[in-house]
Coordinates of N, CA and C in Angstrom, one line a residue:
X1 N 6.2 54.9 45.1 CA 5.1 54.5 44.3 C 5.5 54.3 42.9
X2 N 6.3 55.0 42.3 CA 6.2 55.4 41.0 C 7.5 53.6 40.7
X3 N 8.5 53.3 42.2 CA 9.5 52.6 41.6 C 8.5 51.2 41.8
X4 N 7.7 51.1 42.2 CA 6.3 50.0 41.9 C 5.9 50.2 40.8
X5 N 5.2 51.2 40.5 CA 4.6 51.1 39.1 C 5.6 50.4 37.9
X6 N 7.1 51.0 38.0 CA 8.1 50.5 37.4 C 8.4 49.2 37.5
X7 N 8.7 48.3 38.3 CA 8.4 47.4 38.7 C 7.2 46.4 37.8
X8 N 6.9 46.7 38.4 CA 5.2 45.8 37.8 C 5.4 46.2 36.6
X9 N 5.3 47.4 35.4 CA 5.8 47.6 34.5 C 6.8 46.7 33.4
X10 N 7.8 46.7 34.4 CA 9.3 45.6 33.9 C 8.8 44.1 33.8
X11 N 8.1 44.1 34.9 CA 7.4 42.3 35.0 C 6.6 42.0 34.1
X12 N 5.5 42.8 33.6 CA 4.6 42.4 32.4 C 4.9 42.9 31.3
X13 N 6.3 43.9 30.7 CA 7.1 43.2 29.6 C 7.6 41.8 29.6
X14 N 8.3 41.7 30.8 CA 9.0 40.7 30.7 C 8.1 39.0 30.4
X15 N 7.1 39.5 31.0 CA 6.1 37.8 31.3 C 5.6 38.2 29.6
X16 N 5.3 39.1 29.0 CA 4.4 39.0 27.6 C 5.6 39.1 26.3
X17 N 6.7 39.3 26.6 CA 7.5 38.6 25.7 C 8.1 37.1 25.8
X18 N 7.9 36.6 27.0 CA 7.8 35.4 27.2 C 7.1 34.5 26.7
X19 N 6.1 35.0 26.8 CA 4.7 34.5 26.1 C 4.6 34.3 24.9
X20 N 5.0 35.4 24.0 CA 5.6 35.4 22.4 C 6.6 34.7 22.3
X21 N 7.6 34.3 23.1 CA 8.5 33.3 22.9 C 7.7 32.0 22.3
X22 N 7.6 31.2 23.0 CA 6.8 30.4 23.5 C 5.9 30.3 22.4
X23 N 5.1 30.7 21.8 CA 4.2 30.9 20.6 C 4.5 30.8 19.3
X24 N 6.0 30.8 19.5 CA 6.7 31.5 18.2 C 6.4 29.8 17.8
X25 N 6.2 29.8 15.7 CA 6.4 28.7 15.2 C 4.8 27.9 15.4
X26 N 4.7 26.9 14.4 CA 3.6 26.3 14.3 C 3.4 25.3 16.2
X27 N 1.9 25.1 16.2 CA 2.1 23.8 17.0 C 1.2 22.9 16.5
X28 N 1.4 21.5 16.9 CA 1.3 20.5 16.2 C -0.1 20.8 15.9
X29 N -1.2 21.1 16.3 CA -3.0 21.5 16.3 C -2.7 21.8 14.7
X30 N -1.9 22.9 14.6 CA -1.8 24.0 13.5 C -1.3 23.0 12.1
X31 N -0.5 22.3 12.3 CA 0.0 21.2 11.7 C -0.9 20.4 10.6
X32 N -1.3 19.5 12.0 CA -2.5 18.6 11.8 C -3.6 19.2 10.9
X33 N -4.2 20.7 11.3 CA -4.9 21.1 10.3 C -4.6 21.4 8.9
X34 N -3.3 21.8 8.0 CA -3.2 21.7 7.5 C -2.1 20.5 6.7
X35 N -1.9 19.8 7.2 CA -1.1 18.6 6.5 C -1.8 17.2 5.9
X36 N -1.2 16.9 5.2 CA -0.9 15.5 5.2 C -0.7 14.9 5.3
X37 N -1.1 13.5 6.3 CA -0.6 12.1 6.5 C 0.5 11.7 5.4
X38 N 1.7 11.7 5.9 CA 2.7 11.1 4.8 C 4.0 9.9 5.3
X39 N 4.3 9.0 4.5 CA 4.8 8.0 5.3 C 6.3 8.2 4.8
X40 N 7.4 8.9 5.8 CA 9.2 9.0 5.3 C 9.8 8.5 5.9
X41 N 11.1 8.3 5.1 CA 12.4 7.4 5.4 C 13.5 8.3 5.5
X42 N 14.5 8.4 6.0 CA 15.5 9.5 6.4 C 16.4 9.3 7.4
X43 N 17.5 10.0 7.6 CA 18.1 9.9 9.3 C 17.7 10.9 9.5
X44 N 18.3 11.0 10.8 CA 17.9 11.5 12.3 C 19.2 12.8 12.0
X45 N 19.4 14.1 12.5 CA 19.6 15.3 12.6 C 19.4 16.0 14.2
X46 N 20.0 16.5 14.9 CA 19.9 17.2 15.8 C 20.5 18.7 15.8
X47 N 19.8 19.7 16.0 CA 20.0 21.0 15.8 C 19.6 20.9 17.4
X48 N 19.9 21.6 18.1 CA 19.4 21.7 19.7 C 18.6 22.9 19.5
X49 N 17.4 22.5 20.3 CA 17.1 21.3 20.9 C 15.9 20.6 20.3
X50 N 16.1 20.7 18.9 CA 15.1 19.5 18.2 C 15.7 18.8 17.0
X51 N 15.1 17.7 16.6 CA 15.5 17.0 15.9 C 14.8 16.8 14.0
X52 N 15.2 17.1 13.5 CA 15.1 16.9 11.7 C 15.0 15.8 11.7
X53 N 14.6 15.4 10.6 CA 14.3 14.5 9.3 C 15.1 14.4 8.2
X54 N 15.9 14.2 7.9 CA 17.2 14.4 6.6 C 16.6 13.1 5.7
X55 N 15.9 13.8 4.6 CA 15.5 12.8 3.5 C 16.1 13.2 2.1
X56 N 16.1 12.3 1.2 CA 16.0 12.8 -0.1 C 15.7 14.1 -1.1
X57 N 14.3 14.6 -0.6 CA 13.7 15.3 -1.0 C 13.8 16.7 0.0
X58 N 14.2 16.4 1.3 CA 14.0 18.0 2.1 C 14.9 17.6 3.6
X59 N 14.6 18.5 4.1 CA 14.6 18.3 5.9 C 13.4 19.0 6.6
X60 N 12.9 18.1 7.4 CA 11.8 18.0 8.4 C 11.9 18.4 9.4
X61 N 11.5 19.2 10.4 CA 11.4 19.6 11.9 C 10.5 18.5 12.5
X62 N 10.8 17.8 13.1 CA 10.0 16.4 14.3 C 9.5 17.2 15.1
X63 N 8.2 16.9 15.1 CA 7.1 17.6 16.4 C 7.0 16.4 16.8
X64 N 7.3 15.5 18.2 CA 7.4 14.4 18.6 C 6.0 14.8 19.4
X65 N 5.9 16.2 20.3 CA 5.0 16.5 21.2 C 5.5 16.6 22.7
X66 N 5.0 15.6 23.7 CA 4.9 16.3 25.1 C 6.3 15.5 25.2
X67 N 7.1 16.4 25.7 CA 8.8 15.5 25.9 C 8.6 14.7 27.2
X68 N 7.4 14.4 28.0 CA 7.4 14.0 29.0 C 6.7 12.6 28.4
X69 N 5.9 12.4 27.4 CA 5.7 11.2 27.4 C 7.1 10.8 25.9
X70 N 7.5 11.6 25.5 CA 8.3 11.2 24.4 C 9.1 10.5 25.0
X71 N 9.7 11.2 26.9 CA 10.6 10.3 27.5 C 10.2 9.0 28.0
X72 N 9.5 8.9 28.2 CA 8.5 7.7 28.3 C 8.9 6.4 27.5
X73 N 8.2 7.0 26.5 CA 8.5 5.5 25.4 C 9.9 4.9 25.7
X74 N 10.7 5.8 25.8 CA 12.2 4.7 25.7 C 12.7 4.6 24.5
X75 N 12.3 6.2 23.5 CA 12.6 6.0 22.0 C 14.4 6.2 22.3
X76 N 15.2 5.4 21.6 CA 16.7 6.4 21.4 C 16.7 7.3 20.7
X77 N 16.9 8.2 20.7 CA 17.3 9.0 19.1 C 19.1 9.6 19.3
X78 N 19.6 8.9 18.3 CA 21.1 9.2 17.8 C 21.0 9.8 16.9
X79 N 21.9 10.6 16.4 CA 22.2 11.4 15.0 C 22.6 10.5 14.3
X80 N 22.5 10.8 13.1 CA 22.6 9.8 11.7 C 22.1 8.5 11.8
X81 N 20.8 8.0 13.0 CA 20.7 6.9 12.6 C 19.2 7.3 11.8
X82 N 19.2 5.7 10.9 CA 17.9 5.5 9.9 C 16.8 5.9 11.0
X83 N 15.9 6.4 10.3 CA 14.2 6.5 10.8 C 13.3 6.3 9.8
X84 N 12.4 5.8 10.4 CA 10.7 5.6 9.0 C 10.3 6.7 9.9
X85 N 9.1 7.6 9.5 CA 8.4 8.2 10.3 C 7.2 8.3 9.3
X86 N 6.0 8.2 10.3 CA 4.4 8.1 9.4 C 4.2 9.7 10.2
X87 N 3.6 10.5 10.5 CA 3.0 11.8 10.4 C 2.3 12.8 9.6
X88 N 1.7 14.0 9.8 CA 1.2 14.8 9.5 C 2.3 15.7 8.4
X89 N 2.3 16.2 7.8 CA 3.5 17.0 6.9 C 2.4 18.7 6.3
X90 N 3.4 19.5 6.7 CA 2.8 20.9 6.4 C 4.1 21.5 6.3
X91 N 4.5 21.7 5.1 CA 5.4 22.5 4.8 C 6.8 21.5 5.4
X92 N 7.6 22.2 5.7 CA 9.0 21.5 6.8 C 8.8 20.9 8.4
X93 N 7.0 21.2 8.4 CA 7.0 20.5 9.8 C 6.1 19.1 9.9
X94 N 6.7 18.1 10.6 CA 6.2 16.8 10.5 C 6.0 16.8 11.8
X95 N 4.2 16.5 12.5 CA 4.1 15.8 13.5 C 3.7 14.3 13.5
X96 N 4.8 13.7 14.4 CA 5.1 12.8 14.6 C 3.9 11.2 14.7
X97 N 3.1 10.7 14.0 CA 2.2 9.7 14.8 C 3.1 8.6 15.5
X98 N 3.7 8.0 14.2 CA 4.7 6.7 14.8 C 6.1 7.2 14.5
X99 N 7.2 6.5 14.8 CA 8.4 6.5 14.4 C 9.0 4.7 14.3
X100 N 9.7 4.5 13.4 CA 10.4 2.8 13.9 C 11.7 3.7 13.4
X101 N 12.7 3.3 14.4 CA 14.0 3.5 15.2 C 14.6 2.2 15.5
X102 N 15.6 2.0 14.9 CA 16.8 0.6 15.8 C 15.5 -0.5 15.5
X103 N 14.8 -0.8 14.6 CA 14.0 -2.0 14.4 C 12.9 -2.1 15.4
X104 N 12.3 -0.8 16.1 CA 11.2 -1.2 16.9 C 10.4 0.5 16.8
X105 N 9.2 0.3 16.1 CA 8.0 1.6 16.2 C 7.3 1.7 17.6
X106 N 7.5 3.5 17.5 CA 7.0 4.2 19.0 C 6.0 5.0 18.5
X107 N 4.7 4.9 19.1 CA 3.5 5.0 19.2 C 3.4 6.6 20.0
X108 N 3.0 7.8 19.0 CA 3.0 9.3 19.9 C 2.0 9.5 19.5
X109 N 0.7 9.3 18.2 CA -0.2 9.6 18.1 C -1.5 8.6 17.5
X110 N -2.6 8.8 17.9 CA -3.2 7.7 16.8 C -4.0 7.9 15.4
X111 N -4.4 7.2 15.0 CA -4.8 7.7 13.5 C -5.4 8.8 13.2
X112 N -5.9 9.8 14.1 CA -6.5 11.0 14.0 C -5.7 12.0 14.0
X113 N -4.9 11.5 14.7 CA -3.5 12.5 15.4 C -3.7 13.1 16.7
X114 N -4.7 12.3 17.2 CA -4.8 12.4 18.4 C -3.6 12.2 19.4
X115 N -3.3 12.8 20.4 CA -1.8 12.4 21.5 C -2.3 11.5 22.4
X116 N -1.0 10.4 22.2 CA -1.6 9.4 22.9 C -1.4 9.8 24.3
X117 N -0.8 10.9 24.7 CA -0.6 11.0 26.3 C -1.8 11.8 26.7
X118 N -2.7 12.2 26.0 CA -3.6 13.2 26.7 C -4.7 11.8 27.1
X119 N -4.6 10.0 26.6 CA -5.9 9.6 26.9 C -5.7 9.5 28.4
X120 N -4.7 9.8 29.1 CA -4.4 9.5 30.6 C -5.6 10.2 31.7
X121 N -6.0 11.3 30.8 CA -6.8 12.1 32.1 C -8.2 11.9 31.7
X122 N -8.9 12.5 32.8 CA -10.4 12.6 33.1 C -11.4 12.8 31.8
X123 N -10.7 13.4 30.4 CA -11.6 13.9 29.2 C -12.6 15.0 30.1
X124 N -12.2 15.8 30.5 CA -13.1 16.9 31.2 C -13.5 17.9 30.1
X125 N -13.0 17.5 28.8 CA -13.2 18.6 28.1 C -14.4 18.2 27.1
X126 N -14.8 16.8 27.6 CA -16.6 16.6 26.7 C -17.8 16.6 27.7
X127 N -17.8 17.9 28.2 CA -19.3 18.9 28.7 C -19.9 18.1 29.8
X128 N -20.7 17.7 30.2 CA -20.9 17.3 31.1 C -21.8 15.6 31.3
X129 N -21.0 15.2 30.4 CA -21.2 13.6 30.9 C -20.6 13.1 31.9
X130 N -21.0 11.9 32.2 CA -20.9 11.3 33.5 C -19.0 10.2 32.9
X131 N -18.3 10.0 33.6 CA -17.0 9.9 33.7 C -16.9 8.7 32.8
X132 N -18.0 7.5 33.1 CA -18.3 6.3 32.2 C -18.3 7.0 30.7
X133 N -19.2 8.2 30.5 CA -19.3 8.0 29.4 C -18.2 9.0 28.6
X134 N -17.6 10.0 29.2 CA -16.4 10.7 28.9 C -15.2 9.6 28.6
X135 N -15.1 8.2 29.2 CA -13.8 7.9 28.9 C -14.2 6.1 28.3
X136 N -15.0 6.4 27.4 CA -15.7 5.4 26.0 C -14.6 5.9 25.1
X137 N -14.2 5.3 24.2 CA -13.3 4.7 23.5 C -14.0 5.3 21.8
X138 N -15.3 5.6 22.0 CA -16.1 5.9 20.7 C -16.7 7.5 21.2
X139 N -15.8 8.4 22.1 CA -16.4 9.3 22.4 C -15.6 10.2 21.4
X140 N -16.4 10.1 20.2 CA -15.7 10.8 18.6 C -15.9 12.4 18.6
X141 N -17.6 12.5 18.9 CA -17.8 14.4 19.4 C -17.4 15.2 20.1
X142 N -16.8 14.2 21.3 CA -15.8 15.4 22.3 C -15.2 16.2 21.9
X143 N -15.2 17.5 22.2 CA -14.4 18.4 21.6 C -12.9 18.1 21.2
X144 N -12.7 17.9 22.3 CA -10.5 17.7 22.4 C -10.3 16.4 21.4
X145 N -11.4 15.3 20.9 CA -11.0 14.3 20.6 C -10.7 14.5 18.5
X146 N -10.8 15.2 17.9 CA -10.2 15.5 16.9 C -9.9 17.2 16.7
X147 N -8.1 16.7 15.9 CA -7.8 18.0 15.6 C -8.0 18.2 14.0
X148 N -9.1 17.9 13.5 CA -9.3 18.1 12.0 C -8.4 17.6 11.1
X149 N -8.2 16.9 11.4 CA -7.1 15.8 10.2 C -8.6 14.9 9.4
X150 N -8.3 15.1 8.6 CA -9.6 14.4 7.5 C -8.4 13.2 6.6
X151 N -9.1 11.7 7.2 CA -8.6 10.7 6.1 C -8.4 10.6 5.0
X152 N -9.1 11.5 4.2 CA -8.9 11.2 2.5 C -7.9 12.6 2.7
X153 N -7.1 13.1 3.4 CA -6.0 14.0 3.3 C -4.8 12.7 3.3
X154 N -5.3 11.7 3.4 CA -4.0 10.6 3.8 C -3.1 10.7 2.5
X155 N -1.8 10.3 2.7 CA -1.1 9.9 1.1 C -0.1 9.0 1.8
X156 N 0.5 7.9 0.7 CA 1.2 7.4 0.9 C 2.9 7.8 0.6
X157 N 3.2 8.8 0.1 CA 4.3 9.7 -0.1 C 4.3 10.8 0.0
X158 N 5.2 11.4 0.0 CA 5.4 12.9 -0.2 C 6.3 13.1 -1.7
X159 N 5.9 14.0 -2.7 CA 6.4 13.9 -3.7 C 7.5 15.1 -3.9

């Protein structure tokens, strides 16, 4: 009994510092609430397993978001090549809306900062309307449908 109790013990250290792994560092939600829309130019940086921003003025952490739709687009990303990137900016972390790469912009968020990969599913998370009206295009109150990014937080640089 007691090498069970031990057991189970060792397992829920193990799963709850896991968990703090995983937590560690902003996520984009956290981002979005405090940043500003800012439009930069820079190369590309790889630290594994994420990618910087190398501008002028600083280096940026790229919150691209779900690497399953990031793989998706078909973005390249090389080291040292040029990037524009439009995003949210909080401190050293930029979540990603657009990127133009190699002469062609890739689409990760939309003007809210909403993720464009979450429009894929059901919107189960606006209460209990009927599916027609969950997946309207103007369903602005849904909970899930803004992460508090306010437009007049917009800027056109970062200084």
């Amino acid at each position: 009994m007691l090498k069970r109790i031990t057991l189970i013990t060792i397992a829920l250290v193990i799963a709850a510092g896991s968990a703090l792994a995983l937590a560690d560092g902003p996520w984009g939600r956290d981002i979005l609430k405090k940043g500003t829309v800012v439009n930069l130019e820079g190369t590309l940086r790889y630290e594994d397993p994420e990618w910087k921003l190398e501008t002028g003025s600083g280096s940026y952490l790229l919150h691209f978001g779900n690497r399953a739709y990031l793989s998706e687009t078909g973005i390249g990303l090389n080291e040292g090549e040029p990037v524009s990137v439009e995003g949210a900016l909080s401190g050293d972390d930029l979540v990603v809306f657009s990127a133009r790469v190699g002469g062609k912009t890739y689409r990760f968020r939309d003007e809210n900062g909403v993720p464009l990969w979450v429009r894929r599913g059901n919107k189960t998370n606006c209460g209990d309307r009927s599916y027609e009206q969950r997946n309207r295009r103007d369903c602005e109150d849904c909970p899930g449908r803004s992460f508090g990014l306010k437009k007049d937080r917009r800027a056109d640089q970062h200084g």
